[in-house]
Amino acid sequence: MSEDSIRRLIDGTFPDPDGGPALTVPVRSVVIADTLEDEERDLVAALGLGGRLAVVSDPTTHRVLGQRVARALSGLAKIDEFMLPERPCADAKTVERIRRAGASFDALVAIGSGTINDLCKYAAALDGKPYVVFGTAPSMNGYTSVNAAITVDGHKKSLSARAPEGVFLDLSVLAAAPPRMIRSGLGDSLCRPTAQVDWLLANMLRGEPYRETPFTLLADDEAELFEAGAALLSSDLEAMRRLARTLVLSGFGMTICGGSMPASQGEHLIGHYAEMRADPSWPPSFHGEQIGVTTLTMARLQEAMLDGAAPRIVGGDPGKAAVLAHFGAEIGPACWREFEPKRVASSRIREINDRLSDNWERLRARADQCRRPAAYLEQVLVQAGAPVRSEDLGWTPGFYRDAVRHAREIRNRYTFLDLAAQSDRLESFVAAL
C-alpha cells in the first residue's frame, strides 16, 4: 500500500483524506530498490537535468556511493565532483560554497543523507536549479520535503527549499550504514505521535490549520516499523524498505502541508536548541538520535498534562530582555522575533482559559486516538539499542533541563512546551528530569 501511495502521489492521483482535490507532489521520481547498481545513469537520464552535473559528497559518502554514481553518470553529462569536508555543517556558509562550486552546472546530485541533502536542496532553491539525491543512510525524513534545516548566524532555522527531482534509495547501501544512522532514522520517525498531538493543540487553541493527510500516509507502516528495531540492524531489507518508505512519506506529508508541522514540533524545538547551544567538546550525535530522546520527553509532558484537568493560563512568558540575556546578542534578536508572536497578552488570558475549558475533553479524545505511551516509545528505542536519555547523547542534566525550559523561545510554533510554561507547569516538569 505504501509503495502504491508513493506512486499515486507522484502521478497526482492520490485522493485527499481531508476532502480536497487529488494530492500531488513536486518530486518526479522515487525509486526504492534492493540495489540500484548499474541503474544510476538511466534514473538520472530520465529526468533530463542537463549536460553539466555537480556531484556533491563528503569523503564518507563519496566512498560509500558517490564514486559509483559519478562513474555511472560520466557517460551522460560533464561531471564535476565537489567534495565537502568530513561531517559538513548545514549552515549558510557551506551553502554558499556549494553555490559557488556549482555555479556553472545545470543541476546538483547530492550523495548523502540529512546534512548534504539539506545543503543541496537549499542551494538549488536559491539558484533555481534542479537537484536529485542518492541516499546513503536511512537517518532522517527530509529526502522529499521542501524545507531545509540550516543554521544562519548561529540560529537553526527551517527554511523553504526545493524538492528534489528524484530520490533514489538503494536498500543494500542503506542497510550497510552505521547502526547509529539507522537508529537515527527510527528516532526521527518516532516523533509522529508527539508532533501530531502538539499540532492538534495549536489547532484547538490558536486556530492553526491542521491536516490528517500526513498521518494517513504513515499509517500502513508505522506499527510494523516500531516493532522492527532489531531487524533494522540485521540487514533485513524488508525492514529497511519499511523505514525508507516511512521517511519518504513523512517528507511528502511536510511537502503537502507546506511546512514541517506534521513532523517537527516540541521534540524538534528541544533538539534544535541543543544543537545550537551544545558544548562543541561533547560527543557528536545524530539528529534522529536526539529526536528519539526529545520525543520521550515530549510524550511524558503531554501525558502529564492530558491525563489531568484542563490547565489554566497564568502568563509565564519571558520578556524581550530575558530572551536576549539567555541567547546572547548574536542570536537573541532572531529568537525574540520568532517567540514574540506567540506570547500571551494578559488581556487574552481569560479568553484562552475559556477555550481550554470548553475544548479540553475534545482535545484529549482526539489525542488519545493518535498518541503512544511514552513507555512504549521508549521500548521501541531500547529494542534498537538507541539512546533514551539525554546523558546517552553526552548532554549534561543541567544543559538538558535548560533545553526543555527554553526551547520554545527559538521558534513561533506553539506546542505543549508553551502550554506547560504558560500554565506554570513546565518548571516542575523540568525539575524532575
XYZ file of C-alpha atoms in Angstrom:
433
model
C 0.000 0.000 0.000
C 2.788 2.466 0.889
C 4.636 1.923 -2.380
C 1.351 2.447 -4.201
C 0.840 5.641 -2.172
C 4.210 6.973 -3.317
C 3.417 6.204 -6.948
C -0.042 7.770 -6.770
C 1.304 10.913 -5.085
C 3.804 11.335 -7.905
C 1.116 10.631 -10.505
C -1.260 13.101 -8.862
C -3.981 10.501 -8.318
C -3.917 10.095 -4.512
C -7.303 11.054 -3.000
C -7.019 13.702 -0.298
C -8.096 12.255 3.096
C -9.009 15.807 4.138
C -11.520 16.124 1.298
C -9.635 18.315 -1.126
C -8.653 17.581 -4.735
C -6.326 14.675 -5.526
C -2.909 15.185 -3.963
C 0.276 15.685 -5.924
C 3.908 16.328 -5.034
C 6.725 18.117 -6.888
C 9.081 15.114 -6.819
C 9.093 13.377 -10.210
C 10.698 10.070 -9.282
C 11.192 7.958 -6.142
C 12.932 4.616 -6.528
C 13.455 2.321 -3.543
C 15.111 -0.952 -4.556
C 17.258 -3.730 -3.153
C 20.080 -2.369 -5.323
C 20.436 0.456 -7.822
C 23.870 -0.527 -9.085
C 24.144 -0.076 -12.867
C 20.833 1.819 -12.912
C 22.077 5.252 -11.790
C 22.627 6.608 -15.302
C 19.153 5.676 -16.532
C 17.483 7.046 -13.384
C 19.086 10.465 -13.826
C 18.810 10.493 -17.630
C 15.035 10.075 -17.405
C 14.809 13.427 -15.607
C 16.656 15.483 -18.249
C 18.707 17.581 -15.842
C 21.134 18.980 -18.415
C 24.630 18.312 -19.656
C 26.647 19.573 -16.665
C 26.130 17.952 -13.265
C 27.850 18.733 -9.955
C 28.068 15.656 -7.716
C 28.233 16.767 -4.060
C 29.503 14.414 -1.359
C 31.822 14.220 1.631
C 34.702 11.733 1.997
C 32.465 9.078 3.566
C 29.516 9.352 1.191
C 31.907 9.557 -1.760
C 33.432 6.247 -0.740
C 30.081 4.610 0.034
C 28.227 5.677 -3.103
C 29.454 8.920 -4.672
C 32.299 7.424 -6.626
C 29.964 4.809 -8.080
C 27.332 7.383 -9.058
C 29.848 9.788 -10.590
C 31.333 6.979 -12.659
C 27.895 5.888 -13.845
C 26.931 9.444 -14.818
C 30.178 10.236 -16.618
C 28.793 8.963 -19.930
C 25.642 11.024 -19.534
C 26.960 14.509 -18.780
C 30.016 16.535 -17.836
C 30.621 15.679 -14.195
C 32.357 17.740 -11.554
C 32.783 16.193 -8.125
C 32.604 18.675 -5.262
C 33.887 17.242 -2.009
C 32.776 18.724 1.297
C 34.829 18.085 4.457
C 34.022 15.149 6.707
C 30.901 15.855 8.809
C 29.997 19.094 6.990
C 27.882 21.714 8.713
C 24.411 22.545 7.445
C 24.974 26.275 7.656
C 24.680 29.286 5.378
C 28.445 29.425 4.811
C 28.558 25.881 3.423
C 25.514 26.571 1.243
C 27.432 29.445 -0.368
C 30.423 27.176 -1.004
C 28.182 24.747 -2.869
C 26.589 27.545 -4.858
C 29.977 28.853 -5.961
C 31.224 25.387 -6.872
C 28.104 24.571 -8.870
C 27.618 27.974 -10.473
C 28.386 26.772 -13.998
C 26.476 23.494 -13.716
C 22.894 22.719 -14.663
C 21.957 20.616 -11.640
C 23.224 19.183 -8.353
C 23.471 15.495 -7.495
C 23.513 15.103 -3.709
C 25.182 11.974 -2.320
C 24.321 11.622 1.343
C 21.546 11.953 3.852
C 20.468 14.758 6.187
C 23.166 17.423 6.033
C 24.188 17.032 2.394
C 20.587 16.777 1.250
C 19.623 19.942 3.171
C 22.629 21.852 1.842
C 21.926 20.881 -1.760
C 18.167 21.444 -1.631
C 18.655 24.924 -0.202
C 21.469 25.829 -2.620
C 19.328 24.545 -5.503
C 16.400 26.656 -4.324
C 18.481 29.824 -4.118
C 19.861 29.284 -7.631
C 16.683 27.966 -9.239
C 18.373 24.725 -10.251
C 17.110 21.149 -10.055
C 18.747 18.528 -7.901
C 18.473 14.816 -7.199
C 19.604 12.833 -4.190
C 21.087 9.373 -3.821
C 20.620 8.460 -0.158
C 23.415 6.846 1.798
C 21.643 6.321 5.126
C 18.047 5.993 6.407
C 18.816 8.624 9.011
C 16.126 11.302 8.547
C 12.825 12.155 6.857
C 13.910 15.142 4.790
C 14.629 13.468 1.457
C 11.286 14.507 -0.065
C 10.458 17.623 1.954
C 10.653 21.217 0.732
C 12.252 22.636 3.857
C 15.870 22.528 4.960
C 17.325 22.812 8.470
C 20.049 25.441 8.030
C 21.924 27.370 10.707
C 22.064 31.088 9.919
C 24.267 33.243 12.159
C 24.072 30.625 14.901
C 20.267 30.281 14.743
C 18.981 26.948 13.461
C 16.058 27.563 11.104
C 13.706 25.582 8.922
C 13.954 27.345 5.544
C 11.909 26.938 2.387
C 13.889 24.887 -0.089
C 13.454 22.932 -3.315
C 12.024 19.457 -3.704
C 14.351 17.001 -5.427
C 13.509 15.906 -8.933
C 14.400 12.373 -7.909
C 15.061 10.418 -4.703
C 16.976 7.172 -5.171
C 17.374 4.794 -2.233
C 19.495 1.670 -2.603
C 18.441 -0.582 0.267
C 21.716 -2.511 0.269
C 23.551 0.794 0.806
C 21.108 1.947 3.497
C 21.335 -1.384 5.330
C 25.143 -1.062 5.405
C 25.011 2.386 7.008
C 26.452 2.746 10.517
C 23.981 1.420 13.107
C 23.729 4.855 14.723
C 22.448 6.337 11.461
C 19.841 3.591 11.124
C 18.735 4.208 14.705
C 18.613 7.900 13.818
C 16.037 7.251 11.104
C 13.959 5.277 13.565
C 14.255 8.115 16.089
C 13.174 10.699 13.519
C 10.129 8.530 12.763
C 9.263 8.053 16.436
C 8.005 11.609 16.881
C 4.883 11.212 14.743
C 2.664 10.836 17.868
C 4.097 13.808 19.785
C 4.176 16.039 16.712
C 0.570 15.201 15.889
C -0.617 15.928 19.434
C 1.250 19.243 19.534
C -0.285 20.213 16.191
C -3.768 19.325 17.456
C -3.161 21.643 20.428
C -2.138 24.537 18.168
C -5.217 23.923 16.030
C -7.550 23.883 19.027
C -6.068 26.784 20.982
C -4.777 29.078 18.230
C -6.842 28.059 15.216
C -3.801 26.985 13.213
C -4.595 24.856 10.135
C -4.360 21.102 10.731
C -4.487 18.132 8.340
C -4.887 14.387 8.800
C -3.291 13.620 5.422
C 0.361 13.332 6.521
C -0.559 10.873 9.239
C -2.777 8.811 6.955
C 0.226 8.358 4.671
C 2.238 6.826 7.531
C -0.441 4.583 8.993
C 0.291 1.451 6.944
C 3.922 1.117 8.019
C 4.193 2.646 11.485
C 3.163 -0.255 13.745
C 5.384 -2.771 11.971
C 8.269 -0.287 11.814
C 8.121 0.359 15.541
C 8.269 -3.388 16.160
C 11.216 -3.891 13.783
C 14.033 -2.159 15.644
C 16.234 -5.232 15.905
C 15.510 -6.283 12.309
C 16.638 -2.892 11.024
C 20.091 -3.591 12.410
C 20.362 -7.102 10.994
C 20.496 -6.191 7.273
C 16.827 -7.153 6.860
C 15.959 -5.428 3.582
C 12.212 -5.674 4.129
C 12.507 -3.875 7.461
C 14.765 -1.320 5.764
C 12.228 -0.893 2.962
C 9.573 -0.086 5.565
C 11.807 2.534 7.181
C 12.704 4.027 3.791
C 9.031 4.284 2.825
C 8.200 5.904 6.152
C 10.928 8.509 5.713
C 9.845 9.268 2.135
C 6.154 9.537 3.043
C 6.887 11.675 6.102
C 8.754 14.086 3.838
C 5.833 14.108 1.417
C 3.495 14.895 4.320
C 5.528 18.006 5.087
C 5.550 18.996 1.431
C 1.772 18.607 1.110
C 1.229 20.724 4.223
C 3.659 23.410 3.095
C 5.837 23.111 6.182
C 7.337 20.797 8.784
C 4.323 20.919 11.153
C 3.366 17.201 10.893
C 6.889 16.009 11.702
C 8.524 18.729 13.783
C 7.027 20.169 16.934
C 8.133 20.406 20.566
C 10.538 17.484 20.343
C 12.364 19.164 17.448
C 12.489 22.511 19.244
C 14.342 20.822 22.107
C 16.680 19.096 19.669
C 17.356 22.294 17.708
C 18.072 24.215 20.910
C 20.571 21.546 21.930
C 22.264 21.578 18.521
C 22.567 25.361 18.695
C 23.992 25.517 22.197
C 25.724 22.204 22.987
C 29.343 22.357 24.059
C 31.453 21.607 20.944
C 33.679 19.359 23.052
C 30.801 16.973 23.788
C 30.485 13.790 21.711
C 28.618 14.395 18.438
C 25.201 12.819 17.970
C 22.908 12.413 15.009
C 19.739 14.453 14.615
C 17.449 11.409 14.803
C 19.216 10.101 17.919
C 18.448 13.430 19.548
C 14.831 13.374 18.381
C 14.315 9.915 19.841
C 15.342 11.236 23.260
C 13.422 14.506 22.993
C 10.328 12.648 21.779
C 10.265 10.683 25.026
C 10.406 13.962 26.944
C 7.520 15.450 24.964
C 5.461 12.255 25.297
C 5.862 12.399 29.075
C 4.963 16.084 29.206
C 1.888 15.543 27.050
C 0.807 12.612 29.210
C 1.252 14.614 32.412
C -0.989 17.352 31.080
C -3.565 15.433 29.064
C -4.212 12.962 31.861
C -5.299 15.786 34.162
C -7.861 18.558 34.246
C -7.739 21.424 31.782
C -4.800 23.711 32.618
C -5.305 27.396 33.243
C -3.078 30.018 31.684
C -1.485 32.372 34.207
C 1.152 34.019 31.997
C 4.707 32.802 32.299
C 6.161 34.148 29.053
C 9.592 35.791 29.342
C 10.031 39.301 28.004
C 12.467 40.548 25.420
C 15.226 41.326 27.901
C 15.131 37.796 29.313
C 15.252 36.163 25.869
C 18.141 38.379 24.759
C 20.011 37.722 28.003
C 19.648 33.968 27.642
C 20.539 33.634 23.963
C 23.016 36.491 23.683
C 23.468 39.351 21.265
C 24.235 37.157 18.250
C 21.100 35.011 18.057
C 18.900 36.561 20.743
C 17.199 39.091 18.416
C 16.287 36.356 15.911
C 14.868 34.187 18.701
C 12.814 37.094 20.012
C 11.331 37.771 16.560
C 10.215 34.135 16.439
C 8.972 33.964 20.023
C 7.155 37.289 20.447
C 4.109 36.448 18.250
C 3.076 33.507 20.431
C 3.388 35.237 23.799
C 0.073 35.525 25.616
C -1.138 39.038 26.309
C -2.717 39.496 29.733
C -5.875 40.793 28.044
C -6.372 37.414 26.354
C -5.792 35.087 29.310
C -9.480 34.804 30.215
C -10.454 34.100 26.597
C -7.802 31.396 26.253
C -8.770 29.776 29.542
C -12.384 29.637 28.408
C -11.275 27.955 25.204
C -9.181 25.443 27.148
C -12.083 24.665 29.478
C -14.566 24.262 26.635
C -12.345 22.149 24.399
C -10.034 20.173 26.690
C -12.036 16.941 26.675
C -12.363 17.060 22.898
C -8.603 17.626 22.556
C -7.900 14.730 24.924
C -10.224 12.429 22.968
C -8.518 13.308 19.672
C -5.068 12.975 21.214
C -5.949 9.569 22.648
C -6.631 8.339 19.123
C -3.128 9.134 17.903
C -0.685 9.264 20.825
C 1.500 6.397 22.012
C 2.521 5.872 25.659
C 5.964 7.196 26.478
C 6.853 3.798 27.953
C 6.031 2.117 24.631
C 8.078 4.637 22.638
C 10.997 4.078 24.990
C 10.829 0.336 24.366
C 10.984 0.942 20.617
C 14.299 2.713 21.123
C 15.593 0.189 23.657
C 14.980 -2.722 21.271
C 17.019 -0.920 18.628
C 19.802 -0.065 21.070
C 19.178 3.663 20.588
C 19.753 6.426 23.152
C 16.857 7.049 25.537
C 18.298 9.627 27.967
C 19.983 12.969 27.432
C 23.089 11.570 29.135
C 23.274 8.903 26.406
C 23.877 11.760 23.960
C 26.613 13.293 26.097
C 24.384 16.159 27.285
C 24.615 17.082 30.951
C 21.396 17.037 33.011
C 21.587 20.770 33.664
C 22.028 21.545 29.977
C 19.080 19.353 29.050
C 16.833 20.971 31.627
C 17.725 24.339 30.091
C 16.951 22.954 26.630
C 13.466 21.837 27.678
C 12.890 25.083 29.556
C 13.957 27.462 26.759
C 13.425 25.526 23.511
C 10.039 27.130 22.938
C 11.743 30.515 22.641
C 13.573 29.731 19.393
C 10.572 29.435 17.068
C 6.991 30.588 16.535
C 5.488 27.127 16.853
C 3.003 26.589 19.683
C 3.402 23.251 21.496
C 2.783 21.665 24.874
C 6.041 23.315 25.975
C 4.260 26.663 25.677
C 1.051 25.498 27.323
C 3.006 23.981 30.219
C 5.035 27.166 30.727
C 2.026 29.479 30.484
C 0.084 27.364 32.976
C 3.036 27.304 35.391
C 3.666 23.554 34.992
C 6.827 23.446 32.906
C 9.251 24.307 35.685
C 8.147 21.438 37.931
C 8.318 19.060 34.967
C 11.845 20.273 34.138
C 12.987 19.944 37.729
C 12.063 16.256 37.707
C 14.121 15.441 34.583
